[in-house]
Coordinates of C-alpha atoms in Angstrom, one line a residue:
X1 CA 12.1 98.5 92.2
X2 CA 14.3 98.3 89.2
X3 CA 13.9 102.1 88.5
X4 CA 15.0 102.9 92.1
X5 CA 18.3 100.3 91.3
X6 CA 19.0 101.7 88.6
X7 CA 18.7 105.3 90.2
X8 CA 20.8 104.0 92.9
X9 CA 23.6 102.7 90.6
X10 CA 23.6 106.0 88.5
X11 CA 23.5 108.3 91.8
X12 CA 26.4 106.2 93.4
X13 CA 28.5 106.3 90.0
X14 CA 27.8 109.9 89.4
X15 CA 29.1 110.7 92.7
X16 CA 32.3 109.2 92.5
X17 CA 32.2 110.9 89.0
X18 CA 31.4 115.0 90.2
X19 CA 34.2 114.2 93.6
X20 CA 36.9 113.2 90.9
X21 CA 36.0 115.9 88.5
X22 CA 35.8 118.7 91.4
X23 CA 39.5 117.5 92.5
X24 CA 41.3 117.5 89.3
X25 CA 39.9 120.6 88.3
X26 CA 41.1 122.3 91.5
X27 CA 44.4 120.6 91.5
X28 CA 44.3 122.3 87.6
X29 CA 43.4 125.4 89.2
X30 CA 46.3 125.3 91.8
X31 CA 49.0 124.6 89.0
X32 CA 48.6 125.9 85.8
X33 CA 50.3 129.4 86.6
X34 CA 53.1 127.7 88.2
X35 CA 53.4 125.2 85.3
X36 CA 54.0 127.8 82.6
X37 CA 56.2 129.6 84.3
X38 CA 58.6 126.6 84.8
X39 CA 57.5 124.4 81.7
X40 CA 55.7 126.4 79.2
X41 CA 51.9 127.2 78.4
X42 CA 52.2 124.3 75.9
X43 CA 52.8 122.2 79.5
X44 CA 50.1 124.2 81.4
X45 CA 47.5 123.3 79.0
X46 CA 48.4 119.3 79.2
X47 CA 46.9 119.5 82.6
X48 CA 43.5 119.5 81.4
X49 CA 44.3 115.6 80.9
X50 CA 43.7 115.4 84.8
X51 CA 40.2 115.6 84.8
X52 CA 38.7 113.0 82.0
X53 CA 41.6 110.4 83.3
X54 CA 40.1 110.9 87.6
X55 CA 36.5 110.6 86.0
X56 CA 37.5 107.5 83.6
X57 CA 39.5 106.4 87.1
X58 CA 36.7 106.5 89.6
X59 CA 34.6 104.2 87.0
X60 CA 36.8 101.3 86.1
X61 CA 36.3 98.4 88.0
X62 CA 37.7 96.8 90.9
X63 CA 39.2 93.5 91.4
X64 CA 37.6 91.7 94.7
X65 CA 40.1 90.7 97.0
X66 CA 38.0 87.9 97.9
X67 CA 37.8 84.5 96.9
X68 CA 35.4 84.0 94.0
X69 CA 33.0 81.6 95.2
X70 CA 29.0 80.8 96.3
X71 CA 29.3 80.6 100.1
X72 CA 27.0 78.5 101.7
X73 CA 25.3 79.9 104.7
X74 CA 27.0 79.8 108.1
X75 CA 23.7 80.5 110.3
X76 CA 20.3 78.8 109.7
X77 CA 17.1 78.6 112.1
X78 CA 13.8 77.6 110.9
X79 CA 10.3 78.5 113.2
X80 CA 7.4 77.3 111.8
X81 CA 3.5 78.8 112.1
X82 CA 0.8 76.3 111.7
X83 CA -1.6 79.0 110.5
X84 CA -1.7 80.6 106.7
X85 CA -0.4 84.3 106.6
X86 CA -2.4 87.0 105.1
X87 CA -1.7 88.6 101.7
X88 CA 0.8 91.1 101.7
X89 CA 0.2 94.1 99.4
X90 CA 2.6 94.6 96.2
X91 CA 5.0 97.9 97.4
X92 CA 4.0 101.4 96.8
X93 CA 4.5 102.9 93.4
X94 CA 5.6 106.1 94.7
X95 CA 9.0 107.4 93.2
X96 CA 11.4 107.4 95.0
X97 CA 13.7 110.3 95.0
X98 CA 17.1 108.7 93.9
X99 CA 14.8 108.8 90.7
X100 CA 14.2 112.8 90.7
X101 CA 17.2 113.1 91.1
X102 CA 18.6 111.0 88.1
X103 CA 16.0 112.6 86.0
X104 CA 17.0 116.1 87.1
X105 CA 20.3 115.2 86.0
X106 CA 19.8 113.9 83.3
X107 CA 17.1 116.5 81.5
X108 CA 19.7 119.6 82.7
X109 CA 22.4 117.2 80.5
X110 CA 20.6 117.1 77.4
X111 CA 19.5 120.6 77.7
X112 CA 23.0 121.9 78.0
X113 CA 23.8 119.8 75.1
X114 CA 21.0 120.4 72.9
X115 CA 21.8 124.5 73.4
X116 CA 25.1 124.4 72.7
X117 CA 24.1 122.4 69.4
X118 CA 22.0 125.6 68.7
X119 CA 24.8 127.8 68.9
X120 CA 27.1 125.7 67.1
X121 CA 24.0 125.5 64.6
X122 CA 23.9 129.3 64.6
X123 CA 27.8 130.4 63.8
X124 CA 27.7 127.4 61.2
X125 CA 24.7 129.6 59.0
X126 CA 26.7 132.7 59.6
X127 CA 29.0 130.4 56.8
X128 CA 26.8 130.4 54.3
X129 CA 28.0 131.2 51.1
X130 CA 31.3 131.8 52.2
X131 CA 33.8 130.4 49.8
X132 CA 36.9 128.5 49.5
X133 CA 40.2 130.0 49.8
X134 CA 43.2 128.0 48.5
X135 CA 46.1 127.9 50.7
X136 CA 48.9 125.8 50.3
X137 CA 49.9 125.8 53.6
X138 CA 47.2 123.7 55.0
X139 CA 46.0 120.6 55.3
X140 CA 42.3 121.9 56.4
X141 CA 39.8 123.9 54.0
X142 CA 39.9 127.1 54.3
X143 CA 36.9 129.2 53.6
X144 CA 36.0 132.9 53.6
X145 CA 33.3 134.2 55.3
X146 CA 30.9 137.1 53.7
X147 CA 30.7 139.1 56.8
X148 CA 33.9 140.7 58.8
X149 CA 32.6 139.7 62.2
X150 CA 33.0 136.4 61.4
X151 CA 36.9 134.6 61.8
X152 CA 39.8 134.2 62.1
X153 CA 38.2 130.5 64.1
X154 CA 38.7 127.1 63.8
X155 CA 35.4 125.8 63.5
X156 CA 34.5 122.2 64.4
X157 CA 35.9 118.7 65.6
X158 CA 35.1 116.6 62.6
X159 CA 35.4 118.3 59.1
X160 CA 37.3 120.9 60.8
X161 CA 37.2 124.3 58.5
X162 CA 39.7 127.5 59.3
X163 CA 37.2 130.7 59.1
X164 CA 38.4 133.9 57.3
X165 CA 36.8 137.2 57.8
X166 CA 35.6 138.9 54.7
X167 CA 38.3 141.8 54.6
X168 CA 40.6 139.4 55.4
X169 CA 43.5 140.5 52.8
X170 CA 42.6 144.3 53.2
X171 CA 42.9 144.2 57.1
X172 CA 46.2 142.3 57.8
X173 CA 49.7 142.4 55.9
X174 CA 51.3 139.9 54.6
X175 CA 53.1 138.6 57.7
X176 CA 50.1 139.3 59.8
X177 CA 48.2 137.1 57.3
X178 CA 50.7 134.2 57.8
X179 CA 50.7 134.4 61.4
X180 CA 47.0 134.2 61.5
X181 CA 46.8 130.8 59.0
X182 CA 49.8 129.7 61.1
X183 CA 47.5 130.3 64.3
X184 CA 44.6 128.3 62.7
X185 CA 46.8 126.0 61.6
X186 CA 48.6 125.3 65.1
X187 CA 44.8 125.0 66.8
X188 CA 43.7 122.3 64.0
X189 CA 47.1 120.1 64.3
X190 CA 46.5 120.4 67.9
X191 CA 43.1 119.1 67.8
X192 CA 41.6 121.6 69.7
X193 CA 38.0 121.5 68.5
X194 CA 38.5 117.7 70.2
X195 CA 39.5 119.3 73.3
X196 CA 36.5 122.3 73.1
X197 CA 33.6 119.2 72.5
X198 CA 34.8 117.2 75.3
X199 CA 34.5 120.1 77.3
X200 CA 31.1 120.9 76.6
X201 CA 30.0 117.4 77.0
X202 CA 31.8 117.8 80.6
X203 CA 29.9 120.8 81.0
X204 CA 26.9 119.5 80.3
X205 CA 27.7 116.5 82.2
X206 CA 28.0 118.8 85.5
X207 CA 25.8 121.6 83.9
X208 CA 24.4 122.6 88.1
X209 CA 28.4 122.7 89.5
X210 CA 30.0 125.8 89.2
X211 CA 33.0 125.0 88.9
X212 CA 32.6 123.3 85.9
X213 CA 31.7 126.6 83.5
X214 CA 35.1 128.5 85.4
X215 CA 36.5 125.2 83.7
X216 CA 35.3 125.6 80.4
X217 CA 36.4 129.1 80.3
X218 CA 40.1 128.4 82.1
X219 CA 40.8 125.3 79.5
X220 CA 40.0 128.2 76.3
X221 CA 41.9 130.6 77.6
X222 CA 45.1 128.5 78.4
X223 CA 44.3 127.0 74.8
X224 CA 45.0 129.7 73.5
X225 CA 47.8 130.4 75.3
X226 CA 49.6 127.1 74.4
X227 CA 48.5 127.9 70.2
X228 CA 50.2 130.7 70.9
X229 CA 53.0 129.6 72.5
X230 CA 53.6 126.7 69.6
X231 CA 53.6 129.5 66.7
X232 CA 56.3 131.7 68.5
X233 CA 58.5 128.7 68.5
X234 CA 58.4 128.7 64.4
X235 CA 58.0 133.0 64.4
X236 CA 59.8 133.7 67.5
X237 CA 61.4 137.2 65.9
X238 CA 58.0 137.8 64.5
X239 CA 56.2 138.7 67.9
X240 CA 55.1 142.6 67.5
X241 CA 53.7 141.3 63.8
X242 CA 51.6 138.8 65.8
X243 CA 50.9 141.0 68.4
X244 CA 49.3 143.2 65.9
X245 CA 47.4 140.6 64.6
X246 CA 45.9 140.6 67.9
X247 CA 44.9 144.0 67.9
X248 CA 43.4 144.3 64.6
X249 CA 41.0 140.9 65.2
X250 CA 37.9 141.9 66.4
X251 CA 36.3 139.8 69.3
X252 CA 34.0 137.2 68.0
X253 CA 30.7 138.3 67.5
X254 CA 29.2 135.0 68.2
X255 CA 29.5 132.2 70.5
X256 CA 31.0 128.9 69.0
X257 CA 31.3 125.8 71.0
X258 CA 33.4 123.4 69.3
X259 CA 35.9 125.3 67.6
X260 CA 38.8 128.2 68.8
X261 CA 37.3 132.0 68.1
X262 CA 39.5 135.3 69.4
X263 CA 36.5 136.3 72.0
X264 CA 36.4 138.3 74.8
X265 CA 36.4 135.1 77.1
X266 CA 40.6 135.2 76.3
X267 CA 42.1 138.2 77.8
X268 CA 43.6 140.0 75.0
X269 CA 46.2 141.6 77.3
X270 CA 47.1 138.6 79.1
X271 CA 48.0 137.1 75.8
X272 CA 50.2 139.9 74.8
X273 CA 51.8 139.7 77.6
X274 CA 53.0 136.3 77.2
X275 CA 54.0 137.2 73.9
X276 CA 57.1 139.3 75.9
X277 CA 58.1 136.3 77.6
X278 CA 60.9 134.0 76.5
X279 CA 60.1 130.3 75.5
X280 CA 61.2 127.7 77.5
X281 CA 63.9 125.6 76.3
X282 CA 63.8 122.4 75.0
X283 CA 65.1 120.5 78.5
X284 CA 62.5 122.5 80.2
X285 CA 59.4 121.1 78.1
X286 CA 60.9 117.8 78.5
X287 CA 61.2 118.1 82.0
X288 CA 57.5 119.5 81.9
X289 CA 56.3 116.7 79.7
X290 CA 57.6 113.7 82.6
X291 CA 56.4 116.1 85.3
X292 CA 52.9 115.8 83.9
X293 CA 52.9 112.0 83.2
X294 CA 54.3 111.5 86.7
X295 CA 51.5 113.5 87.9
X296 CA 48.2 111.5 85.8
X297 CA 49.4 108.6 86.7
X298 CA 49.3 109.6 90.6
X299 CA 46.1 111.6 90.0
X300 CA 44.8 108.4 88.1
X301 CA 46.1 106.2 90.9
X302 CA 44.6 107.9 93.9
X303 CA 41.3 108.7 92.7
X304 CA 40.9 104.8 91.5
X305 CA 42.0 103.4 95.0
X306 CA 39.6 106.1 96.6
X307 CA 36.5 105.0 94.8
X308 CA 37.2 101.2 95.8
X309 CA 33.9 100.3 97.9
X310 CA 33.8 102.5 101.6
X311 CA 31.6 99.5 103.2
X312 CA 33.8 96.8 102.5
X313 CA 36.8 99.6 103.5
X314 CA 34.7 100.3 106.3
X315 CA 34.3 96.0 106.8
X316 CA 38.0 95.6 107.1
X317 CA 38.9 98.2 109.4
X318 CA 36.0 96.8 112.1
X319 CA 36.9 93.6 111.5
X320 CA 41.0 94.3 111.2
X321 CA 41.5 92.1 114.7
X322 CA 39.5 88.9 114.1
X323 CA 41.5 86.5 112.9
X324 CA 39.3 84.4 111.0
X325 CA 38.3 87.8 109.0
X326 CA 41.9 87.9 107.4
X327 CA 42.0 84.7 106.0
X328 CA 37.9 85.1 104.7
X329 CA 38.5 88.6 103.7
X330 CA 35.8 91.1 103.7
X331 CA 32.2 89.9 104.6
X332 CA 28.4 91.2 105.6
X333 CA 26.4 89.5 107.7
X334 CA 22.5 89.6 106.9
X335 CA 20.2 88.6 109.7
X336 CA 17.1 88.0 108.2
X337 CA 13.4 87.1 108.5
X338 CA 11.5 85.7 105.5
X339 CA 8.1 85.0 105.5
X340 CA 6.4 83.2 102.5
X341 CA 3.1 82.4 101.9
X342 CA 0.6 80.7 99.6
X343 CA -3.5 81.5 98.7
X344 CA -4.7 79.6 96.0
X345 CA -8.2 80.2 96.9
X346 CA -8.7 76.9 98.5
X347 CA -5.7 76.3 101.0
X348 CA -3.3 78.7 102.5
X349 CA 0.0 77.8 103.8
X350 CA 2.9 79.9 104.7
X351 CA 7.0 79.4 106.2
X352 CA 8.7 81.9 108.0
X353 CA 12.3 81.3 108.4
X354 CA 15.2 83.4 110.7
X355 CA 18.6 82.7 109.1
X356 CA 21.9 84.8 109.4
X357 CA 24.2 84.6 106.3
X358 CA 27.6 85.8 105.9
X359 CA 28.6 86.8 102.1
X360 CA 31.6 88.2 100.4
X361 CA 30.5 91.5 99.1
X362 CA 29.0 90.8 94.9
X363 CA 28.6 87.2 95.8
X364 CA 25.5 85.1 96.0
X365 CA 25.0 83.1 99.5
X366 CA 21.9 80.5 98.9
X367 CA 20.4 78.8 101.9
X368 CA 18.0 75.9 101.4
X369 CA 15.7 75.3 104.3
X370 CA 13.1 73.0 104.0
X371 CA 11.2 73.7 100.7
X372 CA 12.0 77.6 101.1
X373 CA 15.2 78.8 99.1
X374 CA 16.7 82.4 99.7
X375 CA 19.5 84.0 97.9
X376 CA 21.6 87.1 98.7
X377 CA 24.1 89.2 97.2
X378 CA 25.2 92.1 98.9
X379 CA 26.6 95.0 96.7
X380 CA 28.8 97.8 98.8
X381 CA 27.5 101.0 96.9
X382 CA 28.9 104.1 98.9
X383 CA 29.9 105.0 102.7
X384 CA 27.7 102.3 104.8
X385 CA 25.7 102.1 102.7
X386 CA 25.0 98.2 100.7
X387 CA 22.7 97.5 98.6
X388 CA 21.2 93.6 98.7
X389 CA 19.4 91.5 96.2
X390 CA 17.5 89.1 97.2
X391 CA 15.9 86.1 95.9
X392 CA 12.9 83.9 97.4
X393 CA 11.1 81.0 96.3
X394 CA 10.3 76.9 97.0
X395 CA 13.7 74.6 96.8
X396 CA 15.0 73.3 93.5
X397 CA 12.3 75.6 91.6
X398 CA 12.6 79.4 89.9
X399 CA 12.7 82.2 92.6
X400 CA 8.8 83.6 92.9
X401 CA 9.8 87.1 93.8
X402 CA 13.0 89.6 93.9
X403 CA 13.8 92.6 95.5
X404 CA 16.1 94.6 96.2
X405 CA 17.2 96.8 99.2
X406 CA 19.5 100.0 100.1
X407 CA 20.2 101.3 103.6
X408 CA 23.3 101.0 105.9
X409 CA 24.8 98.5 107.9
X410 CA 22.7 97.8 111.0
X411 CA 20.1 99.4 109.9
X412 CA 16.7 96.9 109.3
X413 CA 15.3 96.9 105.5
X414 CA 11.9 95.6 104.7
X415 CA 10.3 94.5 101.5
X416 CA 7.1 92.6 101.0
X417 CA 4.8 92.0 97.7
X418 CA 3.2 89.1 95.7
X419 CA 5.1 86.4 93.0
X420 CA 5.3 86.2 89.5
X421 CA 2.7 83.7 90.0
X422 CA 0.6 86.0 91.4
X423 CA -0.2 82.9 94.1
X424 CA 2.8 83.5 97.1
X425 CA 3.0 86.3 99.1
X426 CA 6.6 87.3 100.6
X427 CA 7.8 90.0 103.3
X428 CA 11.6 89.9 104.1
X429 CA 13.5 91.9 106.8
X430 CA 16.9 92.0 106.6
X431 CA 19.4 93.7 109.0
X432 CA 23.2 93.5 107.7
X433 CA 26.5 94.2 109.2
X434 CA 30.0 94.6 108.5
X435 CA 31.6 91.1 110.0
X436 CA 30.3 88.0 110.4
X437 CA 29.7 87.9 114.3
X438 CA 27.6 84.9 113.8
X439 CA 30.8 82.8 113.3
X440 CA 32.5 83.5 116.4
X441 CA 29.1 82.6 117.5
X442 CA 29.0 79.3 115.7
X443 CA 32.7 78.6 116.6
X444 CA 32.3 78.8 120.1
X445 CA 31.7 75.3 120.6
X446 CA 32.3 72.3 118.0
X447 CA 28.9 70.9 120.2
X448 CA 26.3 70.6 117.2
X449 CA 22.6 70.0 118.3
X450 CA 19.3 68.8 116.9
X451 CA 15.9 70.2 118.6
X452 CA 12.3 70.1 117.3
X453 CA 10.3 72.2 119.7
X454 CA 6.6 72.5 119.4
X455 CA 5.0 75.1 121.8
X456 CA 7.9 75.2 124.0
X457 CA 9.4 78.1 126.0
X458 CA 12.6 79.7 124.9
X459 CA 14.0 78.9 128.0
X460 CA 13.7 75.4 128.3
X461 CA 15.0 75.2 124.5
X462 CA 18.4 77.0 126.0
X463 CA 18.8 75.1 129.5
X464 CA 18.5 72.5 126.6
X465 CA 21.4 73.7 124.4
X466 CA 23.5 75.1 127.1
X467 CA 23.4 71.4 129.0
X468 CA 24.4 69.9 125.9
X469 CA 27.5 72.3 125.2
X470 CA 28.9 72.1 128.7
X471 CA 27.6 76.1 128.8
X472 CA 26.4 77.7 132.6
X473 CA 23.0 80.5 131.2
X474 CA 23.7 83.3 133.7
X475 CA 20.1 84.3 133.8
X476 CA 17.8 82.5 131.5
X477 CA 14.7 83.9 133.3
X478 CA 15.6 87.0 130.7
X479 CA 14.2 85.0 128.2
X480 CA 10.5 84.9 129.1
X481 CA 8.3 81.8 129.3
X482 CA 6.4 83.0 126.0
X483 CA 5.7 79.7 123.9
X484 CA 8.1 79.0 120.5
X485 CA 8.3 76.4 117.7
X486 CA 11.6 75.9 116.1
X487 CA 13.6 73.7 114.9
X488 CA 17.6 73.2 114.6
X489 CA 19.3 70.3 112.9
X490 CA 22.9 69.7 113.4
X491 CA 23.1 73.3 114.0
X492 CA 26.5 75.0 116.2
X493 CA 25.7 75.5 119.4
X494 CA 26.1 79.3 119.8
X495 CA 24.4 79.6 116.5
X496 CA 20.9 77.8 118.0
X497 CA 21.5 79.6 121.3
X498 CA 21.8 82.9 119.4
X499 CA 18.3 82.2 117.2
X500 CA 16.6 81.4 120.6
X501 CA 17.7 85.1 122.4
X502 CA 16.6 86.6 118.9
X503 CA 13.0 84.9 119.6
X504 CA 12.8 86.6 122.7
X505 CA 14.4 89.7 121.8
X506 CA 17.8 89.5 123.1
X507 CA 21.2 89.1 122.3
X508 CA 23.8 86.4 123.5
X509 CA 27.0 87.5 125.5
X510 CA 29.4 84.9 125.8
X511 CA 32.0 84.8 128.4
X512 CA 34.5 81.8 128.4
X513 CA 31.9 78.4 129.5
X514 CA 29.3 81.6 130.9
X515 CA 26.5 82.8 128.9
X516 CA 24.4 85.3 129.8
X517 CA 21.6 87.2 127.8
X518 CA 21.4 90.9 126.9
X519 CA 18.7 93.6 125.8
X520 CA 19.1 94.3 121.7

């Protein structure tokens, strides 16, 4: 069970991981052409900041709204058998699919990351015994390569190096030769081998999602339309020098992941083009600059309230009109069945308890009955969907066995297998629901009652409770005259009236002092 929780919380945080990624990158994709044509490519480029702030968004935590505290159970019924249960059998071993899946993920991951550390590998021996080139002009070393396919790049995030083609002097003029260091230069102060390996880790990340390679490819290309863009504002009268440049560089003749190459996957003629337009003006960038905090901080904003829990969104909204629900704040109700039993070899003996506990979602409710102890905490983990784990074991003592459950609300979850002691034996079925239903059950009268019933009928137990209550049972024969034991101490009224339908299969309808009894 603890791989499939583990591939649960992965699944569910990867999720809310791809959604955000897929929506920034579109909103990119909507407004970097309008963005350098009011602002700048310098601008544009800033909007690749979207993306890595809605993924870090739709991870952070978020603060509960409720009250932080161990809620003691609002339901109890216990129903005791006389005869030992049999053994249940430990769970199948079978893997479940949330597993796959996380493995999937994870093995195309480090393959995309292990290749692109082979092609880095590759272009990094096409440097051998290239040597160093002094250049006053930069901070980074500057190294010449021995082949002429090789350069102008910026190669690397850490120990960054600017890559000179062999003929470097013999193909460029002297003003073409400053543009191109200046270039270089502008990609290095920029820290765009940064940017190009947190790209390929994103890549990597969503290696099956196609929009994440037209990513990788738009974020170069506008890269180097923003190093552009910063070297014209020093060399502005120099353009048709540094358009030159362009023409002369060949494309790159291999691939190179972390660092900035002049390859084919940056239209050549797109960049020249740019070169004709004017640059933007100072108020313009600025302008730009607040436009694009203004717009992380509501891409940031949105994506974090949109990954809060959708059950306990899903919670409020059907419980928005009870009025006890706004005070509480959110809860699940989890109608369960617990069954434990003991074979030591000599003696068997076993408890089965019905109880209904309401718990604020990531809190622990613990309900002591008899010498059987339960805990829950219920965990929202995506649309309707909740995960629960659950504790069992004898009062005041370790729990003897955990599990833990995923399904959505009103739907029944089952789990059953053997203690750490090897000695109990436990099946669970629990059922939760958004709400706490059980309360308005419980409130319905302040009567409290106390019945031991041995081999009684279920109807005789609710003419019982009803009489006490000052209650009228519409039809009780709905309950059947099968035989129960149970037994309620100091328990609500509607709540004991409520376990007794459950024992025969119904559900309680309650209409002012009127009860009647309903099909599940």
């Amino acid at each position: 069970m603890s791989s499939e929780l583990a591939a649960i919380d992965w699944l569910g945080r990867g999720w809310l991981l791809l959604l955000a990624f897929t929506a920034a990158v579109l909103l990119v994709a909507a407004l970097r052409r309008p963005c350098r044509r009011l602002f700048g490519t310098e601008r544009a480029f800033q909007l690749w900041l979207l993306p890595p702030l809605a993924m870090l968004a739709s991870q952070l935590p978020h603060v509960a709204e409720a009250p932080v505290v161990v809620l003691s159970p609002v339901v109890i019924a216990i129903t005791s058998a006389a005869a030992a249960l049999p053994g249940y059998a430990v769970q199948s071993g079978a893997i479940d699919w949330r597993v796959l899946a996380v493995l999937a993920w994870v093995t195309g991951s480090v393959c995309s990351l292990l290749l692109a550390a082979l092609v880095q590998q590759r272009y990094r021996r096409c440097l051998r015994g290239a040597t160093a080139v002094n250049v006053s002009s930069s901070r980074w070393p500057v190294l010449r390569a021995v082949g002429t396919d090789v350069g102008p790049a910026l190669v690397g995030a850490w120990r960054t190096h600017i890559v000179l083609p062999a003929d470097f002097e013999q193909r460029y003029d002297a003003n073409e030769r400053a543009l191109i260091l200046a270039h270089e230069t502008a990609h290095a102060r920029r820290h765009d081998g940064w940017w190009c390996l947190f790209a390929q880790v994103a890549v990597a990340l969503f290696w099956f999602h196609p929009l994440a390679w037209w990513a990788l490819a738009a974020l170069r290309h506008d890269q180097e339309l923003a190093c552009d863009a910063a070297v014209l504002r020093e060399h502005g009268e120099q353009r048709r020098s540094y358009a030159n440049a362009m023409l002369k560089t060949q494309s790159a003749a291999f691939a190179l992941p972390v660092g900035c190459t002049w390859s084919p996957r940056h239209p050549l003629t797109e960049r020249i083009a740019m070169l004709k337009l004017p640059s933007p003006n100072r108020l313009r960038r600025n302008v730009g600059t607040i436009a694009g905090f203004a717009l992380a901080i509501a891409v940031a904003g949105s994506v974090y309230a949109a990954s809060a829990p959708q059950a306990e969104r899903m919670a409020w909204k059907v419980q928005a009109d009870h009025a006890t629900w706004k005070v509480r704040g959110p809860e699940y109700q989890l109608d369960m069945q617990v069954e434990l039993s003991t074979d030591d070899g000599h003696k068997g003996e076993a408890q089965s308890v019905a109880l209904a506990l309401c718990v604020v979602p990531g809190k622990t409710a613990v309900a002591n009955v008899g010498s059987l102890m339960v805990q829950a905490t219920p965990v929202a983990v995506g649309d309707r969907q909740v995960r629960i784990d659950l504790a069992v074991g004898n009062t005041g003592a370790s729990p003897l066995a955990r599990s833990q459950l995923l399904g959505t609300l009103g739907q029944k979850l089952h789990a059953e297998g053997t203690g750490v002691d090897g000695i109990h034996a436990y099946v669970i079925d629990v059922t939760p629901q958004a709400g706490c239903p059980a309360r308005a059950i419980a409130e319905a009268s302040p009567v409290k009652v106390t019945e031991h019933v041995t081999n009684g009928t279920a109807r005789a137990v609710a003419e019982s409770i009803a009489a006490k209550a000052g209650w009228t049972l519409v039809n009780p024969d709905a309950l059947g005259a099968a035989p129960v034991t149970l037994s309620f101490n100091e328990m609500p009224a509607g709540t004991a009236l409520q376990r007794v339908a459950d024992l025969a299969g119904m559900k309680l309808v309650l209409d002012g002092k009127r009860v009647r009894f309903a099909p599940k």
